[in-house]
PDB file of C-alpha atoms in Angstrom:
ATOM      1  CA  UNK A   1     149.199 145.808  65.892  1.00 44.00           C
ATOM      2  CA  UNK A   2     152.775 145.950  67.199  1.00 53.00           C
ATOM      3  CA  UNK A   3     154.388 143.360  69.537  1.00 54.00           C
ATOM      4  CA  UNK A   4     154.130 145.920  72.265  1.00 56.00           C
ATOM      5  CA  UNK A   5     150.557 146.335  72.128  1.00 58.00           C
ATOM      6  CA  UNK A   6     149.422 142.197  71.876  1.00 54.00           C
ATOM      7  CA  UNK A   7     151.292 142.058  74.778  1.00 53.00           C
ATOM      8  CA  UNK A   8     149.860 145.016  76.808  1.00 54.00           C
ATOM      9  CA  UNK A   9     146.586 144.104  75.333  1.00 57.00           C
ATOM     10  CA  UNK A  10     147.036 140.082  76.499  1.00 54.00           C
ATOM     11  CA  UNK A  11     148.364 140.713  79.590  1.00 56.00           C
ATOM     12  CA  UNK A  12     146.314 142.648  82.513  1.00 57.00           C
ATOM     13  CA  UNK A  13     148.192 144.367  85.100  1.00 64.00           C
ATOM     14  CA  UNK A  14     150.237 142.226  87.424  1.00 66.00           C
ATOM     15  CA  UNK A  15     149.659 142.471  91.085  1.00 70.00           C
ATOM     16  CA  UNK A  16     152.010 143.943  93.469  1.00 77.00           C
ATOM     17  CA  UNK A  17     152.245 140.082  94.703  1.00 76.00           C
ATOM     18  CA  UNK A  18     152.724 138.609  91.467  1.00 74.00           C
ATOM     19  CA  UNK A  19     155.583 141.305  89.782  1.00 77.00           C
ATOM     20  CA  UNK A  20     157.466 140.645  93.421  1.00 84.00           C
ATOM     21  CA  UNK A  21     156.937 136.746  93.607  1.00 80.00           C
ATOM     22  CA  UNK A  22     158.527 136.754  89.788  1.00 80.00           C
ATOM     23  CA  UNK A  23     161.503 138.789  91.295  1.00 85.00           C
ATOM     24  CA  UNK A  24     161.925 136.220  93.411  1.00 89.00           C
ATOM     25  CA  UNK A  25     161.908 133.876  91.117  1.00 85.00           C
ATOM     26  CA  UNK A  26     164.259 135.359  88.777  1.00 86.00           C
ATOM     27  CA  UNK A  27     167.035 136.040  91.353  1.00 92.00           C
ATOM     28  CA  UNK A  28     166.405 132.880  92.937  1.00 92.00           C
ATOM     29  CA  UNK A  29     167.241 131.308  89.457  1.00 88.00           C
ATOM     30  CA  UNK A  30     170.095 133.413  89.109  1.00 90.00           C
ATOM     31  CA  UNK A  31     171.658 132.360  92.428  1.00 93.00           C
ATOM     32  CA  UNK A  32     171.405 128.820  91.747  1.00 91.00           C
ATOM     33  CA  UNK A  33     172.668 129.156  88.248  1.00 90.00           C
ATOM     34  CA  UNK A  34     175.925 131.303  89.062  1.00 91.00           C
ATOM     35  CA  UNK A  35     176.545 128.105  92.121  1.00 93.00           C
ATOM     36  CA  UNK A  36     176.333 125.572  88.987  1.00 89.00           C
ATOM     37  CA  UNK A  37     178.477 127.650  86.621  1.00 91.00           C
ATOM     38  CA  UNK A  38     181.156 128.344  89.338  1.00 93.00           C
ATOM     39  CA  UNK A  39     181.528 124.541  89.910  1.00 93.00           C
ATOM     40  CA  UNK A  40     181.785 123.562  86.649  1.00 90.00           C
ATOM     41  CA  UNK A  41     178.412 121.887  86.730  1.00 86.00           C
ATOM     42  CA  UNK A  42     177.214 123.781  83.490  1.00 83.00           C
ATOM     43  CA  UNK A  43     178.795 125.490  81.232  1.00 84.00           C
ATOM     44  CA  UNK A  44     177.924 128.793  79.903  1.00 84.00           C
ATOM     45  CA  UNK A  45     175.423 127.951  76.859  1.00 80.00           C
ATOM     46  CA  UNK A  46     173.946 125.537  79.257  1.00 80.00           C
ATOM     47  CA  UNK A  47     173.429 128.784  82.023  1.00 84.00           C
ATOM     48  CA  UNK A  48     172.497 131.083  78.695  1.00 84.00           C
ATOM     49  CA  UNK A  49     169.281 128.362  77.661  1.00 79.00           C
ATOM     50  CA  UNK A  50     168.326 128.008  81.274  1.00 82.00           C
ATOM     51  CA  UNK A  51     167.874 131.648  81.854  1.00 84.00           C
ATOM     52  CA  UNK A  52     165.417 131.066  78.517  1.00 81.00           C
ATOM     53  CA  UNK A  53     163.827 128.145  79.584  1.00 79.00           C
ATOM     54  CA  UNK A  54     162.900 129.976  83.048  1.00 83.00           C
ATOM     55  CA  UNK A  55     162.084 133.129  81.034  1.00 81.00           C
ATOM     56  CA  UNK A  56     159.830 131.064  78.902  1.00 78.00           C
ATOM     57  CA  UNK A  57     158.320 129.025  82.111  1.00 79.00           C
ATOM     58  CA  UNK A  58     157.315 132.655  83.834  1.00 80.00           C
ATOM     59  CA  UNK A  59     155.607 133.314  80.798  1.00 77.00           C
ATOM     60  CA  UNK A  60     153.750 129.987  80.785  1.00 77.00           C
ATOM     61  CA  UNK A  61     152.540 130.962  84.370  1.00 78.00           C
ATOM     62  CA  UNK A  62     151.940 134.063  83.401  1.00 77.00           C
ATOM     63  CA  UNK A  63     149.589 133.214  80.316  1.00 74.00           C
ATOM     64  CA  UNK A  64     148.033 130.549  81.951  1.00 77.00           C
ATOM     65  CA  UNK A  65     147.301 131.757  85.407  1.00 78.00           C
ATOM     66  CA  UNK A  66     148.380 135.129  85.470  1.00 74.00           C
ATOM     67  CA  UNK A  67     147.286 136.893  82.505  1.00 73.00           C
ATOM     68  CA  UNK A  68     143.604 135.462  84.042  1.00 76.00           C
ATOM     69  CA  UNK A  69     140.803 136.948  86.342  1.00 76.00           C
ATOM     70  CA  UNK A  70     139.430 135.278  89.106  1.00 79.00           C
ATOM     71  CA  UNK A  71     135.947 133.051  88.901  1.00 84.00           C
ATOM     72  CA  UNK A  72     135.000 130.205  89.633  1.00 87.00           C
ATOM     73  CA  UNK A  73     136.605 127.140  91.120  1.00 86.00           C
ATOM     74  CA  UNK A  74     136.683 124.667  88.027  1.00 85.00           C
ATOM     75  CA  UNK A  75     138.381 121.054  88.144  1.00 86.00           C
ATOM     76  CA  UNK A  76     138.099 118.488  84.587  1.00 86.00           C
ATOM     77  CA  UNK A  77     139.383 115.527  86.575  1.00 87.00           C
ATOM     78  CA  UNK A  78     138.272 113.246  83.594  1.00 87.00           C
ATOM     79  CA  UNK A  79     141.178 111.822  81.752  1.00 89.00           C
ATOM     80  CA  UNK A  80     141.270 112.563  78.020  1.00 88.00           C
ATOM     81  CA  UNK A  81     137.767 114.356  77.506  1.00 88.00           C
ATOM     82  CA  UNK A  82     138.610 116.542  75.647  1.00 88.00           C
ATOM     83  CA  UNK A  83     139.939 113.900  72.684  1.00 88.00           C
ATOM     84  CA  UNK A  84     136.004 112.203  73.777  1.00 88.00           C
ATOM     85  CA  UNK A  85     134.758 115.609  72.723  1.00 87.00           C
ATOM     86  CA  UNK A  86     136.681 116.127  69.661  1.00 88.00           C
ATOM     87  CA  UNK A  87     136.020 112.896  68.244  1.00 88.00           C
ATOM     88  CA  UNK A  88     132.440 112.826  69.133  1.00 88.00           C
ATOM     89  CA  UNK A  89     132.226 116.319  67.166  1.00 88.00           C
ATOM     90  CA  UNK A  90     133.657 115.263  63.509  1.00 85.00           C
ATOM     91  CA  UNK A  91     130.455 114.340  62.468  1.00 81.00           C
ATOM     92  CA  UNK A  92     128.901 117.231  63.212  1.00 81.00           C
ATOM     93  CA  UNK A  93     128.408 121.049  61.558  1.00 79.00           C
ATOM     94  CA  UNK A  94     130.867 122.596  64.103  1.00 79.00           C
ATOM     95  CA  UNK A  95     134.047 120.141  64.907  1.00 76.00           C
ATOM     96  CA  UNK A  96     135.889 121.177  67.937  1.00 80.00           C
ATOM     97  CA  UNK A  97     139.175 122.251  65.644  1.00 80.00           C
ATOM     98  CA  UNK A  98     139.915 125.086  68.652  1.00 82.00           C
ATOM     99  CA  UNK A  99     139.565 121.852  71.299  1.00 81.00           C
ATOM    100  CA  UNK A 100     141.719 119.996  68.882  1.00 83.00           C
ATOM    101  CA  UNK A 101     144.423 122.992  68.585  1.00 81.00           C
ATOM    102  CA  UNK A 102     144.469 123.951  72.395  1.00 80.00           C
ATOM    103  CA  UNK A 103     145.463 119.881  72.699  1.00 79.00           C
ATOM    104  CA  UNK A 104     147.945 120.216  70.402  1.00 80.00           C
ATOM    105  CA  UNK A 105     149.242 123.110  71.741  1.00 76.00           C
ATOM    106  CA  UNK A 106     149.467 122.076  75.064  1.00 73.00           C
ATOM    107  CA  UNK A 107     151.743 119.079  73.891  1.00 75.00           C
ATOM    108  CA  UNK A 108     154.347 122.187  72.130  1.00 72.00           C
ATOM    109  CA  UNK A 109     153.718 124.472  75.266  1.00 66.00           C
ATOM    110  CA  UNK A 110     156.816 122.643  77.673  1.00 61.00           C
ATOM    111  CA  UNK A 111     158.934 121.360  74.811  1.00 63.00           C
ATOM    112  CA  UNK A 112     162.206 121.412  77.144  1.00 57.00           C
ATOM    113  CA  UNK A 113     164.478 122.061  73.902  1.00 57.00           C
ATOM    114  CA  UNK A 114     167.042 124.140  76.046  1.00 56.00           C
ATOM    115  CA  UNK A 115     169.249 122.280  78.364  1.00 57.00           C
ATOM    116  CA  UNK A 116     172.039 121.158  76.205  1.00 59.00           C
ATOM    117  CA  UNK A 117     172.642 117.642  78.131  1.00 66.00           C
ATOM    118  CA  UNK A 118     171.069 114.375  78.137  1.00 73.00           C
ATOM    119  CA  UNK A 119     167.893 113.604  80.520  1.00 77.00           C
ATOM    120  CA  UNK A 120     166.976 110.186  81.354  1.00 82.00           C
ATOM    121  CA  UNK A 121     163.157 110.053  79.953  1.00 82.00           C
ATOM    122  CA  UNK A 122     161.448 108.924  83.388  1.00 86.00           C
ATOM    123  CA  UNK A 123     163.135 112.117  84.920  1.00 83.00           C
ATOM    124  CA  UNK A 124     161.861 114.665  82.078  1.00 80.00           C
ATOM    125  CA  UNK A 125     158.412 112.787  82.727  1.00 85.00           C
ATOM    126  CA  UNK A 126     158.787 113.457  86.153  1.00 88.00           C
ATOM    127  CA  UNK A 127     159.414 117.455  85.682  1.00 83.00           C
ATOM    128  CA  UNK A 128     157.234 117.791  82.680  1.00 84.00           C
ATOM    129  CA  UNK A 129     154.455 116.645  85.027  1.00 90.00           C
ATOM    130  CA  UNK A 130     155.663 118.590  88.179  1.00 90.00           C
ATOM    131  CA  UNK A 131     155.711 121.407  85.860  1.00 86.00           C
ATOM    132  CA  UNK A 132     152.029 120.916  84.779  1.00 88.00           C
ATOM    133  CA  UNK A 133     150.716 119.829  87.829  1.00 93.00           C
ATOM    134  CA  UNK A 134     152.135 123.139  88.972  1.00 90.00           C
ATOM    135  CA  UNK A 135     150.361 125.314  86.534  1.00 88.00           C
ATOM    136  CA  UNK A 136     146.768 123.301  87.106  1.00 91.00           C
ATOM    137  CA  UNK A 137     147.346 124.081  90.819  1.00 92.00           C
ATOM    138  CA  UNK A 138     148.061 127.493  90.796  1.00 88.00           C
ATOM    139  CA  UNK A 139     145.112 128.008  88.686  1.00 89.00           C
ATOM    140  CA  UNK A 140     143.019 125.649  90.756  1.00 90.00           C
ATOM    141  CA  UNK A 141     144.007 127.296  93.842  1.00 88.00           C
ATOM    142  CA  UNK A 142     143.775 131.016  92.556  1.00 85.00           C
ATOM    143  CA  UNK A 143     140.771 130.411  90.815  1.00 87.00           C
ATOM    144  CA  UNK A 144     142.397 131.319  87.435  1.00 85.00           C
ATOM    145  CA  UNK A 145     141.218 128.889  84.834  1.00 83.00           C
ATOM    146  CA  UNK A 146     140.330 125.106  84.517  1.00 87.00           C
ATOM    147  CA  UNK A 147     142.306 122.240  86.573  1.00 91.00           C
ATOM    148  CA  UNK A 148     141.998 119.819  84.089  1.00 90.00           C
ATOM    149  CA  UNK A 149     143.967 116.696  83.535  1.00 93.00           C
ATOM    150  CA  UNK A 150     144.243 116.145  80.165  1.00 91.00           C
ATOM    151  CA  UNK A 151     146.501 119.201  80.023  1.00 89.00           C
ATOM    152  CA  UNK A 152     148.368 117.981  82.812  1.00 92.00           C
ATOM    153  CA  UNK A 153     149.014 115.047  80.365  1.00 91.00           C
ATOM    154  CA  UNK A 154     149.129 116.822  77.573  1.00 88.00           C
ATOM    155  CA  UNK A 155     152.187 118.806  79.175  1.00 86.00           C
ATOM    156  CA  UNK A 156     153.683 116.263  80.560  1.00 88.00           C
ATOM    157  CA  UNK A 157     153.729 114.370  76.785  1.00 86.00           C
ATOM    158  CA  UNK A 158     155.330 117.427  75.181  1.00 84.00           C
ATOM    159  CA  UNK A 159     158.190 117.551  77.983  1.00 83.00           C
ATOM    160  CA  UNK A 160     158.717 113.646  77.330  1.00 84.00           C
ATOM    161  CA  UNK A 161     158.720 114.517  73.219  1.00 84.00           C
ATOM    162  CA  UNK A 162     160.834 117.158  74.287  1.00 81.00           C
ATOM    163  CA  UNK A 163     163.722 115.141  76.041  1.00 82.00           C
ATOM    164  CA  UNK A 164     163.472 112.374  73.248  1.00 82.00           C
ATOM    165  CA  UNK A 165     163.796 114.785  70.361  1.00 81.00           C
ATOM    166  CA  UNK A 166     166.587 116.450  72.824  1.00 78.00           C
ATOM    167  CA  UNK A 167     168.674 112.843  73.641  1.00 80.00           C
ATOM    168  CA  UNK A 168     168.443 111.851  69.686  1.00 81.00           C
ATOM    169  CA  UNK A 169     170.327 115.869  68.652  1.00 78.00           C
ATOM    170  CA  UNK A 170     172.965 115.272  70.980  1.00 72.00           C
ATOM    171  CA  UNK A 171     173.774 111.731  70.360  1.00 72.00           C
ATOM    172  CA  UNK A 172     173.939 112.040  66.878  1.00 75.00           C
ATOM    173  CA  UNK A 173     176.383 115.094  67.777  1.00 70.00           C
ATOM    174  CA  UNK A 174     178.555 113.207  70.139  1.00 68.00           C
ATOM    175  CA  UNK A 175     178.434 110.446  67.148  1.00 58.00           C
ATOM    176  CA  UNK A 176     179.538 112.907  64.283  1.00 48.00           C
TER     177      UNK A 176
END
């Protein structure tokens, strides 16, 4: 199966509502990344990985809230159940590994590798989460999906990694 097709395949039809609100989004983006490039704010690899990073954020929603039907009206406000749940399975015949994986990948899913300039940590905390938080919403509010908490933590985690990982590159660059 082609590229094409997983996608068409993964992805239902968009609403009118949804194609136009991502429209928005994108020209909204646009706007206020021209205003930053104009006044020397960023530079133009720093404007090039924000158009990804915003790319790659519209696909987040889009997987995670999006590419979903509407059900029920689900909320996991337990912290870290699902770790309870993985741990109380390896000693049985069927160990959550997919539990384990979704964790895992929900750590990787906001990596913020694409800014090119240092973040203090306690901000990218504070936008990995908003970012989360975001995503759990929309799904809460749409009925799209699980508000859970752990994956608002999980998120928020990978963001943090993220910035760290992010700090370290271009500090040993400026050192070199």
């Amino acid at each position: 199966m082609d590229i094409y097709q997983t996608v068409i395949s993964h992805y239902p039809h968009w609403s009118k509502i949804e194609l136009i609100a991502v429209v928005i989004v994108m020209i909204i983006s646009f706007i206020i990344l021209d205003r930053f490039y104009k006044k020397d704010k960023i530079n133009k690899i720093q404007m090039f990985f924000c158009i990804l990073f915003i790319i790659y954020l519209l696909h987040v929603f889009g997987s995670t809230v999006f590419s979903r039907l509407p059900s029920k009206r689900i909320c996991k406000l337990e912290v870290f159940w699902s770790w309870k749940e993985i741990l109380n399975s390896m000693n049985t015949t069927y160990p959550k590994y997919e539990l384990f994986l979704e964790n895992i990948l929900n750590v990787i899913m906001l990596l913020p590798l694409v800014y090119g300039k240092k973040i203090d940590w306690e901000v990218g905390l504070l936008i990995g989460f908003c970012i989360s938080f975001s995503i759990e919403l929309m799904q809460l509010v749409l009925c799209r999906g699980m508000f859970d908490v752990d994956d608002i933590i999980h998120n928020s985690l990978g963001f943090l990694i993220g910035i760290v990982i992010i700090n370290k590159v271009l500090l040993m660059n400026k050192i070199s």
